[in-house]
Amino acid sequence: MIAKSLYYTLTITLTLAMVACSSSSYRKPESIEEKMNRFLPRKSEIGKIPKFEVMHIDEGKYAIRKNKRTPASVDTNAGSETTIGPFRNKRTYFLTLLSQYEDLSSYSENSAPKITTCPNFHTSLIKHRETQAIPFGVKRKLNVNFTADSSTWKTEYLARYPELSLPVVSDDIIPTVADIIKRDGQSHAHEILQNALNIHIIKTHSELRYLCENGVSNNYYNFENLVTHIHRQPEFVPNSDNMKYLLKTTIFSNMALIKSIRRKSTSRSRGIASTTSSESYGNDLIKGLKINWVKKYFGEMKIK
């Protein structure tokens, strides 16, 4: 079984190399840790955000109690590391992304390196370690249960399975997991998804390293623009356009991905905390931005 998986991984690697520009030879695949240690982030353009589809949102079903927004310059949760405010956005982004990296890494078959030093967020990293819900390194099983007929995978289905839209290359958003499965069939769907998830984990780790060294990244600026945009709106109402806006940021696209994978893979596992650090930070962020309807959207992602 291991040999078969390794053979198919090599096949995927060769196929993807041909898509990008082709290569005449290949080496034994590196472990995820070897890849991460070899790849040193040198610029802020680290990791293109996957393009996730969005479900249709019936605003009538997302009725929310209207409330006034807090000005962007006022902390919504004084004293919290994840408070949304002019001087805390960077820490919010770093801590949420860090916890998401740790969550996603638990689904990797290989060991993912731990972020142990971070000059720009040293205090935040220490406090995060002290309050971490699940020790780093916990492993979970990645399950695959897509419907057999991939020709039926339209926008609504892909929106409910965001992992299908993960790119299988590191430098572009296509081809995706869905593209490869539609072309080659589902016999190796698990290996295809695992390979794409490993790539996503590597890119997330690279951005974290860049943030630790530089304090900001291009993906962070996307997040900052989102926060500013939401605070300027009388109401950031629940609709498909606003959800698309959210999913164009690393933090919210990771929320969707983790919600989907965790629901299908570990919802009944014993010994796993019911709420992970990434969910805790994510919930604080949603509350701080006053967009609680987003939690309902993620809950609706379940296949009917």
PDB file of C-alpha atoms in Angstrom:
ATOM      1  CA  MET A   1       0.000   0.000   0.000  1.00  0.00           C
ATOM      2  CA  ILE A   2       2.859   2.372   0.908  1.00  0.00           C
ATOM      3  CA  ALA A   3       4.649   1.552  -2.322  1.00  0.00           C
ATOM      4  CA  LYS A   4       1.468   2.137  -4.290  1.00  0.00           C
ATOM      5  CA  SER A   5       0.935   5.507  -2.586  1.00  0.00           C
ATOM      6  CA  LEU A   6       4.535   6.522  -3.219  1.00  0.00           C
ATOM      7  CA  TYR A   7       4.251   5.507  -6.886  1.00  0.00           C
ATOM      8  CA  TYR A   8       1.132   7.598  -7.337  1.00  0.00           C
ATOM      9  CA  THR A   9       2.682  10.564  -5.560  1.00  0.00           C
ATOM     10  CA  LEU A  10       5.563  10.415  -8.027  1.00  0.00           C
ATOM     11  CA  THR A  11       3.064  10.237 -10.884  1.00  0.00           C
ATOM     12  CA  ILE A  12       1.293  13.348  -9.627  1.00  0.00           C
ATOM     13  CA  THR A  13       4.611  15.154  -9.239  1.00  0.00           C
ATOM     14  CA  LEU A  14       5.589  14.373 -12.822  1.00  0.00           C
ATOM     15  CA  THR A  15       2.192  15.363 -14.168  1.00  0.00           C
ATOM     16  CA  LEU A  16       2.264  18.685 -12.367  1.00  0.00           C
ATOM     17  CA  ALA A  17       5.796  19.368 -13.531  1.00  0.00           C
ATOM     18  CA  MET A  18       4.626  18.893 -17.135  1.00  0.00           C
ATOM     19  CA  VAL A  19       1.770  21.340 -16.508  1.00  0.00           C
ATOM     20  CA  ALA A  20       4.181  23.989 -15.264  1.00  0.00           C
ATOM     21  CA  CYS A  21       6.979  23.536 -17.769  1.00  0.00           C
ATOM     22  CA  SER A  22       8.028  19.901 -17.834  1.00  0.00           C
ATOM     23  CA  SER A  23      10.973  18.068 -16.381  1.00  0.00           C
ATOM     24  CA  SER A  24      12.909  15.112 -17.751  1.00  0.00           C
ATOM     25  CA  SER A  25      13.830  13.491 -14.441  1.00  0.00           C
ATOM     26  CA  TYR A  26      12.716  13.247 -10.845  1.00  0.00           C
ATOM     27  CA  ARG A  27      14.171  12.591  -7.448  1.00  0.00           C
ATOM     28  CA  LYS A  28      12.844  10.750  -4.443  1.00  0.00           C
ATOM     29  CA  PRO A  29      10.118  12.939  -2.894  1.00  0.00           C
ATOM     30  CA  GLU A  30      11.229  15.016   0.080  1.00  0.00           C
ATOM     31  CA  SER A  31       9.384  14.938   3.343  1.00  0.00           C
ATOM     32  CA  ILE A  32       7.271  17.977   4.167  1.00  0.00           C
ATOM     33  CA  GLU A  33       9.837  19.026   6.783  1.00  0.00           C
ATOM     34  CA  GLU A  34      12.709  18.782   4.288  1.00  0.00           C
ATOM     35  CA  LYS A  35      10.776  20.905   1.796  1.00  0.00           C
ATOM     36  CA  MET A  36       9.987  23.543   4.406  1.00  0.00           C
ATOM     37  CA  ASN A  37      13.559  23.757   5.624  1.00  0.00           C
ATOM     38  CA  ARG A  38      14.871  24.036   2.071  1.00  0.00           C
ATOM     39  CA  PHE A  39      12.403  26.680   0.974  1.00  0.00           C
ATOM     40  CA  LEU A  40      13.309  30.013   2.554  1.00  0.00           C
ATOM     41  CA  PRO A  41      10.720  32.739   1.961  1.00  0.00           C
ATOM     42  CA  ARG A  42      12.424  35.697   0.296  1.00  0.00           C
ATOM     43  CA  LYS A  43       9.505  37.901  -0.623  1.00  0.00           C
ATOM     44  CA  SER A  44       6.091  38.837   0.675  1.00  0.00           C
ATOM     45  CA  GLU A  45       4.243  37.257  -2.260  1.00  0.00           C
ATOM     46  CA  ILE A  46       4.146  33.884  -0.509  1.00  0.00           C
ATOM     47  CA  GLY A  47       1.360  31.550  -1.417  1.00  0.00           C
ATOM     48  CA  LYS A  48      -1.494  32.492  -3.706  1.00  0.00           C
ATOM     49  CA  ILE A  49      -4.786  32.113  -1.892  1.00  0.00           C
ATOM     50  CA  PRO A  50      -6.906  29.254  -3.301  1.00  0.00           C
ATOM     51  CA  LYS A  51     -10.060  30.280  -5.128  1.00  0.00           C
ATOM     52  CA  PHE A  52     -12.918  28.750  -3.149  1.00  0.00           C
ATOM     53  CA  GLU A  53     -16.434  28.668  -4.514  1.00  0.00           C
ATOM     54  CA  VAL A  54     -19.303  30.182  -2.529  1.00  0.00           C
ATOM     55  CA  MET A  55     -22.718  28.690  -1.820  1.00  0.00           C
ATOM     56  CA  HIS A  56     -25.848  30.627  -2.646  1.00  0.00           C
ATOM     57  CA  ILE A  57     -26.839  32.698   0.383  1.00  0.00           C
ATOM     58  CA  ASP A  58     -30.504  33.385   1.031  1.00  0.00           C
ATOM     59  CA  GLU A  59     -30.342  36.599   3.047  1.00  0.00           C
ATOM     60  CA  GLY A  60     -33.776  35.894   4.497  1.00  0.00           C
ATOM     61  CA  LYS A  61     -32.457  32.785   6.227  1.00  0.00           C
ATOM     62  CA  TYR A  62     -29.539  34.714   7.677  1.00  0.00           C
ATOM     63  CA  ALA A  63     -31.653  37.185   9.626  1.00  0.00           C
ATOM     64  CA  ILE A  64     -29.431  38.962  12.121  1.00  0.00           C
ATOM     65  CA  ARG A  65     -30.135  41.444  14.856  1.00  0.00           C
ATOM     66  CA  LYS A  66     -29.046  44.851  13.666  1.00  0.00           C
ATOM     67  CA  ASN A  67     -26.499  46.595  15.821  1.00  0.00           C
ATOM     68  CA  LYS A  68     -24.208  49.548  15.606  1.00  0.00           C
ATOM     69  CA  ARG A  69     -20.601  49.005  14.695  1.00  0.00           C
ATOM     70  CA  THR A  70     -17.727  49.954  16.946  1.00  0.00           C
ATOM     71  CA  PRO A  71     -15.356  52.449  15.309  1.00  0.00           C
ATOM     72  CA  ALA A  72     -12.221  50.815  13.923  1.00  0.00           C
ATOM     73  CA  SER A  73     -10.064  52.695  16.412  1.00  0.00           C
ATOM     74  CA  VAL A  74     -11.849  51.224  19.435  1.00  0.00           C
ATOM     75  CA  ASP A  75     -10.899  47.817  20.811  1.00  0.00           C
ATOM     76  CA  THR A  76     -13.846  45.440  20.923  1.00  0.00           C
ATOM     77  CA  ASN A  77     -12.322  43.175  23.564  1.00  0.00           C
ATOM     78  CA  ALA A  78      -9.874  45.173  25.621  1.00  0.00           C
ATOM     79  CA  GLY A  79      -6.798  43.280  26.680  1.00  0.00           C
ATOM     80  CA  SER A  80      -7.249  40.395  24.270  1.00  0.00           C
ATOM     81  CA  GLU A  81      -4.417  39.356  21.976  1.00  0.00           C
ATOM     82  CA  THR A  82      -6.911  39.009  19.141  1.00  0.00           C
ATOM     83  CA  THR A  83      -8.695  42.341  19.545  1.00  0.00           C
ATOM     84  CA  ILE A  84      -9.407  44.082  16.241  1.00  0.00           C
ATOM     85  CA  GLY A  85      -7.939  47.571  16.452  1.00  0.00           C
ATOM     86  CA  PRO A  86      -5.408  49.746  14.610  1.00  0.00           C
ATOM     87  CA  PHE A  87      -2.407  48.353  16.502  1.00  0.00           C
ATOM     88  CA  ARG A  88      -3.535  44.766  16.961  1.00  0.00           C
ATOM     89  CA  ASN A  89      -4.422  43.618  13.467  1.00  0.00           C
ATOM     90  CA  LYS A  90      -0.944  42.203  12.913  1.00  0.00           C
ATOM     91  CA  ARG A  91      -1.040  40.108  16.078  1.00  0.00           C
ATOM     92  CA  THR A  92      -4.559  38.966  15.266  1.00  0.00           C
ATOM     93  CA  TYR A  93      -3.480  37.857  11.816  1.00  0.00           C
ATOM     94  CA  PHE A  94      -0.314  36.147  13.026  1.00  0.00           C
ATOM     95  CA  LEU A  95      -1.970  34.243  15.881  1.00  0.00           C
ATOM     96  CA  THR A  96      -4.918  33.115  13.776  1.00  0.00           C
ATOM     97  CA  LEU A  97      -2.692  31.988  10.908  1.00  0.00           C
ATOM     98  CA  LEU A  98      -0.325  30.231  13.331  1.00  0.00           C
ATOM     99  CA  SER A  99      -3.167  28.303  14.950  1.00  0.00           C
ATOM    100  CA  GLN A 100      -4.561  27.409  11.516  1.00  0.00           C
ATOM    101  CA  TYR A 101      -1.133  26.118  10.450  1.00  0.00           C
ATOM    102  CA  GLU A 102      -0.983  23.948  13.562  1.00  0.00           C
ATOM    103  CA  ASP A 103      -4.500  22.664  12.918  1.00  0.00           C
ATOM    104  CA  LEU A 104      -3.835  21.865   9.258  1.00  0.00           C
ATOM    105  CA  SER A 105      -0.480  20.258  10.064  1.00  0.00           C
ATOM    106  CA  SER A 106      -2.256  17.615  12.132  1.00  0.00           C
ATOM    107  CA  TYR A 107      -3.622  16.206   8.856  1.00  0.00           C
ATOM    108  CA  SER A 108      -0.185  15.815   7.272  1.00  0.00           C
ATOM    109  CA  GLU A 109       1.244  12.310   7.139  1.00  0.00           C
ATOM    110  CA  ASN A 110       4.700  13.765   7.793  1.00  0.00           C
ATOM    111  CA  SER A 111       6.088  15.891  10.591  1.00  0.00           C
ATOM    112  CA  ALA A 112       5.625  19.615  10.069  1.00  0.00           C
ATOM    113  CA  PRO A 113       8.136  21.888  11.834  1.00  0.00           C
ATOM    114  CA  LYS A 114       7.018  23.894  14.820  1.00  0.00           C
ATOM    115  CA  ILE A 115       7.358  27.664  14.858  1.00  0.00           C
ATOM    116  CA  THR A 116       9.739  28.070  17.818  1.00  0.00           C
ATOM    117  CA  THR A 117      11.174  31.561  17.315  1.00  0.00           C
ATOM    118  CA  CYS A 118       9.481  34.682  16.005  1.00  0.00           C
ATOM    119  CA  PRO A 119      11.263  38.016  16.480  1.00  0.00           C
ATOM    120  CA  ASN A 120       8.305  40.173  15.434  1.00  0.00           C
ATOM    121  CA  PHE A 121       5.707  38.319  17.517  1.00  0.00           C
ATOM    122  CA  HIS A 122       7.773  36.833  20.328  1.00  0.00           C
ATOM    123  CA  THR A 123       5.417  37.689  23.202  1.00  0.00           C
ATOM    124  CA  SER A 124       2.342  36.612  21.248  1.00  0.00           C
ATOM    125  CA  LEU A 125       3.981  33.282  20.400  1.00  0.00           C
ATOM    126  CA  ILE A 126       4.870  32.622  24.057  1.00  0.00           C
ATOM    127  CA  LYS A 127       1.341  33.394  25.242  1.00  0.00           C
ATOM    128  CA  HIS A 128      -0.109  31.221  22.489  1.00  0.00           C
ATOM    129  CA  ARG A 129       2.016  28.279  23.625  1.00  0.00           C
ATOM    130  CA  GLU A 130       0.804  28.744  27.214  1.00  0.00           C
ATOM    131  CA  THR A 131      -2.872  28.632  26.242  1.00  0.00           C
ATOM    132  CA  GLN A 132      -2.729  26.163  23.338  1.00  0.00           C
ATOM    133  CA  ALA A 133      -5.749  23.842  23.417  1.00  0.00           C
ATOM    134  CA  ILE A 134      -4.078  20.948  21.591  1.00  0.00           C
ATOM    135  CA  PRO A 135      -0.340  20.147  21.754  1.00  0.00           C
ATOM    136  CA  PHE A 136       1.422  20.671  18.437  1.00  0.00           C
ATOM    137  CA  GLY A 137       2.100  17.392  16.663  1.00  0.00           C
ATOM    138  CA  VAL A 138      -1.262  15.685  17.277  1.00  0.00           C
ATOM    139  CA  LYS A 139      -2.153  13.587  14.240  1.00  0.00           C
ATOM    140  CA  ARG A 140      -5.589  13.153  12.693  1.00  0.00           C
ATOM    141  CA  LYS A 141      -6.820  11.038   9.834  1.00  0.00           C
ATOM    142  CA  LEU A 142      -7.636  12.793   6.579  1.00  0.00           C
ATOM    143  CA  ASN A 143     -10.789  11.195   5.196  1.00  0.00           C
ATOM    144  CA  VAL A 144     -12.081  11.421   1.647  1.00  0.00           C
ATOM    145  CA  ASN A 145     -15.770  10.867   0.926  1.00  0.00           C
ATOM    146  CA  PHE A 146     -16.569  12.686  -2.293  1.00  0.00           C
ATOM    147  CA  THR A 147     -19.485  11.583  -4.442  1.00  0.00           C
ATOM    148  CA  ALA A 148     -18.476   9.108  -7.129  1.00  0.00           C
ATOM    149  CA  ASP A 149     -19.598  11.068 -10.175  1.00  0.00           C
ATOM    150  CA  SER A 150     -17.206  14.017 -10.409  1.00  0.00           C
ATOM    151  CA  SER A 151     -19.082  15.345 -13.451  1.00  0.00           C
ATOM    152  CA  THR A 152     -21.750  16.555 -10.996  1.00  0.00           C
ATOM    153  CA  TRP A 153     -19.292  18.739  -9.100  1.00  0.00           C
ATOM    154  CA  LYS A 154     -20.698  22.162  -9.831  1.00  0.00           C
ATOM    155  CA  THR A 155     -20.298  25.438  -7.911  1.00  0.00           C
ATOM    156  CA  GLU A 156     -22.557  24.518  -4.997  1.00  0.00           C
ATOM    157  CA  TYR A 157     -20.866  21.159  -4.433  1.00  0.00           C
ATOM    158  CA  LEU A 158     -17.357  22.625  -4.663  1.00  0.00           C
ATOM    159  CA  ALA A 159     -18.379  25.319  -2.167  1.00  0.00           C
ATOM    160  CA  ARG A 160     -19.341  22.627   0.331  1.00  0.00           C
ATOM    161  CA  TYR A 161     -16.021  20.836  -0.243  1.00  0.00           C
ATOM    162  CA  PRO A 162     -13.444  23.671  -0.365  1.00  0.00           C
ATOM    163  CA  GLU A 163     -10.612  21.131  -0.197  1.00  0.00           C
ATOM    164  CA  LEU A 164     -11.471  20.175  -3.775  1.00  0.00           C
ATOM    165  CA  SER A 165     -10.362  23.661  -4.839  1.00  0.00           C
ATOM    166  CA  LEU A 166      -6.902  23.376  -3.280  1.00  0.00           C
ATOM    167  CA  PRO A 167      -4.236  23.820  -5.966  1.00  0.00           C
ATOM    168  CA  VAL A 168      -1.908  20.883  -6.581  1.00  0.00           C
ATOM    169  CA  VAL A 169       0.995  23.173  -7.501  1.00  0.00           C
ATOM    170  CA  SER A 170       2.789  25.635  -5.241  1.00  0.00           C
ATOM    171  CA  ASP A 171       2.950  28.653  -7.559  1.00  0.00           C
ATOM    172  CA  ASP A 172      -0.580  28.919  -8.970  1.00  0.00           C
ATOM    173  CA  ILE A 173      -4.225  28.272  -8.070  1.00  0.00           C
ATOM    174  CA  ILE A 174      -4.742  25.743 -10.885  1.00  0.00           C
ATOM    175  CA  PRO A 175      -4.897  22.856 -11.495  1.00  0.00           C
ATOM    176  CA  THR A 176      -6.916  21.945  -8.424  1.00  0.00           C
ATOM    177  CA  VAL A 177      -7.676  18.682  -6.679  1.00  0.00           C
ATOM    178  CA  ALA A 178     -11.024  18.616  -8.488  1.00  0.00           C
ATOM    179  CA  ASP A 179      -9.317  19.155 -11.867  1.00  0.00           C
ATOM    180  CA  ILE A 180      -7.013  16.153 -11.385  1.00  0.00           C
ATOM    181  CA  ILE A 181      -9.748  13.878 -10.031  1.00  0.00           C
ATOM    182  CA  LYS A 182     -12.089  14.785 -12.882  1.00  0.00           C
ATOM    183  CA  ARG A 183      -9.337  13.921 -15.338  1.00  0.00           C
ATOM    184  CA  ASP A 184      -7.927  10.773 -13.709  1.00  0.00           C
ATOM    185  CA  GLY A 185     -10.806   9.423 -11.627  1.00  0.00           C
ATOM    186  CA  GLN A 186     -11.214   8.881  -7.890  1.00  0.00           C
ATOM    187  CA  SER A 187      -9.086   5.781  -7.371  1.00  0.00           C
ATOM    188  CA  HIS A 188      -6.296   7.913  -5.919  1.00  0.00           C
ATOM    189  CA  ALA A 189      -8.379  10.804  -4.571  1.00  0.00           C
ATOM    190  CA  HIS A 190      -6.831  10.510  -1.101  1.00  0.00           C
ATOM    191  CA  GLU A 191      -3.268  10.821  -2.419  1.00  0.00           C
ATOM    192  CA  ILE A 192      -4.204  13.767  -4.615  1.00  0.00           C
ATOM    193  CA  LEU A 193      -5.869  15.598  -1.719  1.00  0.00           C
ATOM    194  CA  GLN A 194      -3.039  14.757   0.682  1.00  0.00           C
ATOM    195  CA  ASN A 195      -0.478  16.095  -1.773  1.00  0.00           C
ATOM    196  CA  ALA A 196      -2.425  19.349  -2.236  1.00  0.00           C
ATOM    197  CA  LEU A 197      -2.898  19.779   1.505  1.00  0.00           C
ATOM    198  CA  ASN A 198       0.835  19.279   2.090  1.00  0.00           C
ATOM    199  CA  ILE A 199       1.547  22.026  -0.451  1.00  0.00           C
ATOM    200  CA  HIS A 200      -0.901  24.327   1.327  1.00  0.00           C
ATOM    201  CA  ILE A 201       0.746  23.588   4.693  1.00  0.00           C
ATOM    202  CA  ILE A 202       4.180  24.371   3.246  1.00  0.00           C
ATOM    203  CA  LYS A 203       2.956  27.708   1.879  1.00  0.00           C
ATOM    204  CA  THR A 204       1.363  28.590   5.215  1.00  0.00           C
ATOM    205  CA  HIS A 205       4.561  27.761   7.071  1.00  0.00           C
ATOM    206  CA  SER A 206       6.537  29.905   4.623  1.00  0.00           C
ATOM    207  CA  GLU A 207       4.277  32.886   5.226  1.00  0.00           C
ATOM    208  CA  LEU A 208       4.574  32.469   8.994  1.00  0.00           C
ATOM    209  CA  ARG A 209       8.352  32.492   8.721  1.00  0.00           C
ATOM    210  CA  TYR A 210       8.160  35.625   6.603  1.00  0.00           C
ATOM    211  CA  LEU A 211       5.835  37.288   9.116  1.00  0.00           C
ATOM    212  CA  CYS A 212       8.190  36.422  11.954  1.00  0.00           C
ATOM    213  CA  GLU A 213      11.094  38.057  10.136  1.00  0.00           C
ATOM    214  CA  ASN A 214       9.293  41.027   8.573  1.00  0.00           C
ATOM    215  CA  GLY A 215       6.093  41.583  10.549  1.00  0.00           C
ATOM    216  CA  VAL A 216       3.841  41.790   7.467  1.00  0.00           C
ATOM    217  CA  SER A 217       3.155  39.976   4.194  1.00  0.00           C
ATOM    218  CA  ASN A 218       1.047  40.644   1.105  1.00  0.00           C
ATOM    219  CA  ASN A 219      -1.600  38.275   2.430  1.00  0.00           C
ATOM    220  CA  TYR A 220      -1.642  40.285   5.661  1.00  0.00           C
ATOM    221  CA  TYR A 221      -2.320  43.484   3.712  1.00  0.00           C
ATOM    222  CA  ASN A 222      -5.290  41.745   2.074  1.00  0.00           C
ATOM    223  CA  PHE A 223      -6.581  40.995   5.560  1.00  0.00           C
ATOM    224  CA  GLU A 224      -6.014  44.580   6.725  1.00  0.00           C
ATOM    225  CA  ASN A 225      -7.917  45.882   3.692  1.00  0.00           C
ATOM    226  CA  LEU A 226     -10.771  43.546   4.560  1.00  0.00           C
ATOM    227  CA  VAL A 227     -10.934  44.799   8.148  1.00  0.00           C
ATOM    228  CA  THR A 228     -10.964  48.418   6.938  1.00  0.00           C
ATOM    229  CA  HIS A 229     -13.656  47.649   4.362  1.00  0.00           C
ATOM    230  CA  ILE A 230     -15.911  45.961   6.916  1.00  0.00           C
ATOM    231  CA  HIS A 231     -15.586  48.792   9.413  1.00  0.00           C
ATOM    232  CA  ARG A 232     -16.552  51.309   6.734  1.00  0.00           C
ATOM    233  CA  GLN A 233     -19.757  49.476   5.882  1.00  0.00           C
ATOM    234  CA  PRO A 234     -22.996  50.304   7.722  1.00  0.00           C
ATOM    235  CA  GLU A 235     -23.577  46.562   7.644  1.00  0.00           C
ATOM    236  CA  PHE A 236     -21.452  43.838   6.116  1.00  0.00           C
ATOM    237  CA  VAL A 237     -24.561  41.848   5.279  1.00  0.00           C
ATOM    238  CA  PRO A 238     -24.745  38.120   4.540  1.00  0.00           C
ATOM    239  CA  ASN A 239     -24.632  37.637   0.791  1.00  0.00           C
ATOM    240  CA  SER A 240     -22.548  35.716  -1.726  1.00  0.00           C
ATOM    241  CA  ASP A 241     -20.489  38.733  -2.776  1.00  0.00           C
ATOM    242  CA  ASN A 242     -19.415  39.488   0.781  1.00  0.00           C
ATOM    243  CA  MET A 243     -18.584  35.836   1.393  1.00  0.00           C
ATOM    244  CA  LYS A 244     -16.423  35.852  -1.741  1.00  0.00           C
ATOM    245  CA  TYR A 245     -14.655  38.909  -0.354  1.00  0.00           C
ATOM    246  CA  LEU A 246     -13.937  37.081   2.909  1.00  0.00           C
ATOM    247  CA  LEU A 247     -12.651  33.949   1.171  1.00  0.00           C
ATOM    248  CA  LYS A 248     -10.125  36.022  -0.753  1.00  0.00           C
ATOM    249  CA  THR A 249      -8.184  36.361   2.503  1.00  0.00           C
ATOM    250  CA  THR A 250      -5.966  33.635   3.950  1.00  0.00           C
ATOM    251  CA  ILE A 251      -7.645  33.646   7.349  1.00  0.00           C
ATOM    252  CA  PHE A 252     -11.206  33.081   6.163  1.00  0.00           C
ATOM    253  CA  SER A 253     -10.307  30.648   3.375  1.00  0.00           C
ATOM    254  CA  ASN A 254      -8.446  28.582   5.975  1.00  0.00           C
ATOM    255  CA  MET A 255     -11.509  28.714   8.229  1.00  0.00           C
ATOM    256  CA  ALA A 256     -13.620  27.199   5.469  1.00  0.00           C
ATOM    257  CA  LEU A 257     -10.993  24.568   4.686  1.00  0.00           C
ATOM    258  CA  ILE A 258     -10.509  23.512   8.308  1.00  0.00           C
ATOM    259  CA  LYS A 259     -14.249  23.422   8.978  1.00  0.00           C
ATOM    260  CA  SER A 260     -14.763  21.111   6.005  1.00  0.00           C
ATOM    261  CA  ILE A 261     -11.834  18.779   6.657  1.00  0.00           C
ATOM    262  CA  ARG A 262     -12.439  18.561  10.386  1.00  0.00           C
ATOM    263  CA  ARG A 263     -16.145  17.847   9.953  1.00  0.00           C
ATOM    264  CA  LYS A 264     -15.404  14.921   7.659  1.00  0.00           C
ATOM    265  CA  SER A 265     -12.285  13.624   9.392  1.00  0.00           C
ATOM    266  CA  THR A 266     -12.280  14.134  13.146  1.00  0.00           C
ATOM    267  CA  SER A 267     -15.739  15.135  14.354  1.00  0.00           C
ATOM    268  CA  ARG A 268     -16.129  11.798  16.163  1.00  0.00           C
ATOM    269  CA  SER A 269     -12.510  11.230  17.177  1.00  0.00           C
ATOM    270  CA  ARG A 270     -11.843  10.732  20.851  1.00  0.00           C
ATOM    271  CA  GLY A 271      -9.076  12.547  22.632  1.00  0.00           C
ATOM    272  CA  ILE A 272      -9.423  15.636  20.415  1.00  0.00           C
ATOM    273  CA  ALA A 273     -10.634  18.848  22.019  1.00  0.00           C
ATOM    274  CA  SER A 274     -14.027  19.980  20.755  1.00  0.00           C
ATOM    275  CA  THR A 275     -12.674  23.466  20.082  1.00  0.00           C
ATOM    276  CA  THR A 276      -9.206  23.965  18.621  1.00  0.00           C
ATOM    277  CA  SER A 277      -7.067  27.079  18.968  1.00  0.00           C
ATOM    278  CA  SER A 278      -7.788  28.032  15.365  1.00  0.00           C
ATOM    279  CA  GLU A 279     -11.532  27.889  16.014  1.00  0.00           C
ATOM    280  CA  SER A 280     -11.140  29.948  19.172  1.00  0.00           C
ATOM    281  CA  TYR A 281      -9.130  32.667  17.417  1.00  0.00           C
ATOM    282  CA  GLY A 282     -11.480  32.518  14.435  1.00  0.00           C
ATOM    283  CA  ASN A 283     -14.558  32.936  16.622  1.00  0.00           C
ATOM    284  CA  ASP A 284     -12.960  35.920  18.371  1.00  0.00           C
ATOM    285  CA  LEU A 285     -12.186  37.477  15.002  1.00  0.00           C
ATOM    286  CA  ILE A 286     -15.727  36.956  13.707  1.00  0.00           C
ATOM    287  CA  LYS A 287     -17.131  38.446  16.905  1.00  0.00           C
ATOM    288  CA  GLY A 288     -14.763  41.418  16.763  1.00  0.00           C
ATOM    289  CA  LEU A 289     -15.760  42.185  13.172  1.00  0.00           C
ATOM    290  CA  LYS A 290     -19.464  41.683  13.990  1.00  0.00           C
ATOM    291  CA  ILE A 291     -20.030  39.187  11.182  1.00  0.00           C
ATOM    292  CA  ASN A 292     -21.595  36.333  13.144  1.00  0.00           C
ATOM    293  CA  TRP A 293     -23.533  35.251  10.052  1.00  0.00           C
ATOM    294  CA  VAL A 294     -20.266  33.754   8.774  1.00  0.00           C
ATOM    295  CA  LYS A 295     -20.502  31.016  11.423  1.00  0.00           C
ATOM    296  CA  LYS A 296     -23.938  30.101  10.099  1.00  0.00           C
ATOM    297  CA  TYR A 297     -22.530  29.936   6.582  1.00  0.00           C
ATOM    298  CA  PHE A 298     -19.809  27.511   7.650  1.00  0.00           C
ATOM    299  CA  GLY A 299     -22.422  25.441   9.423  1.00  0.00           C
ATOM    300  CA  GLU A 300     -24.471  25.283   6.205  1.00  0.00           C
ATOM    301  CA  MET A 301     -21.499  23.804   4.338  1.00  0.00           C
ATOM    302  CA  LYS A 302     -22.559  20.346   5.455  1.00  0.00           C
ATOM    303  CA  ILE A 303     -23.719  18.164   2.574  1.00  0.00           C
ATOM    304  CA  LYS A 304     -27.493  17.891   2.552  1.00  0.00           C
TER     305      LYS A 304
END
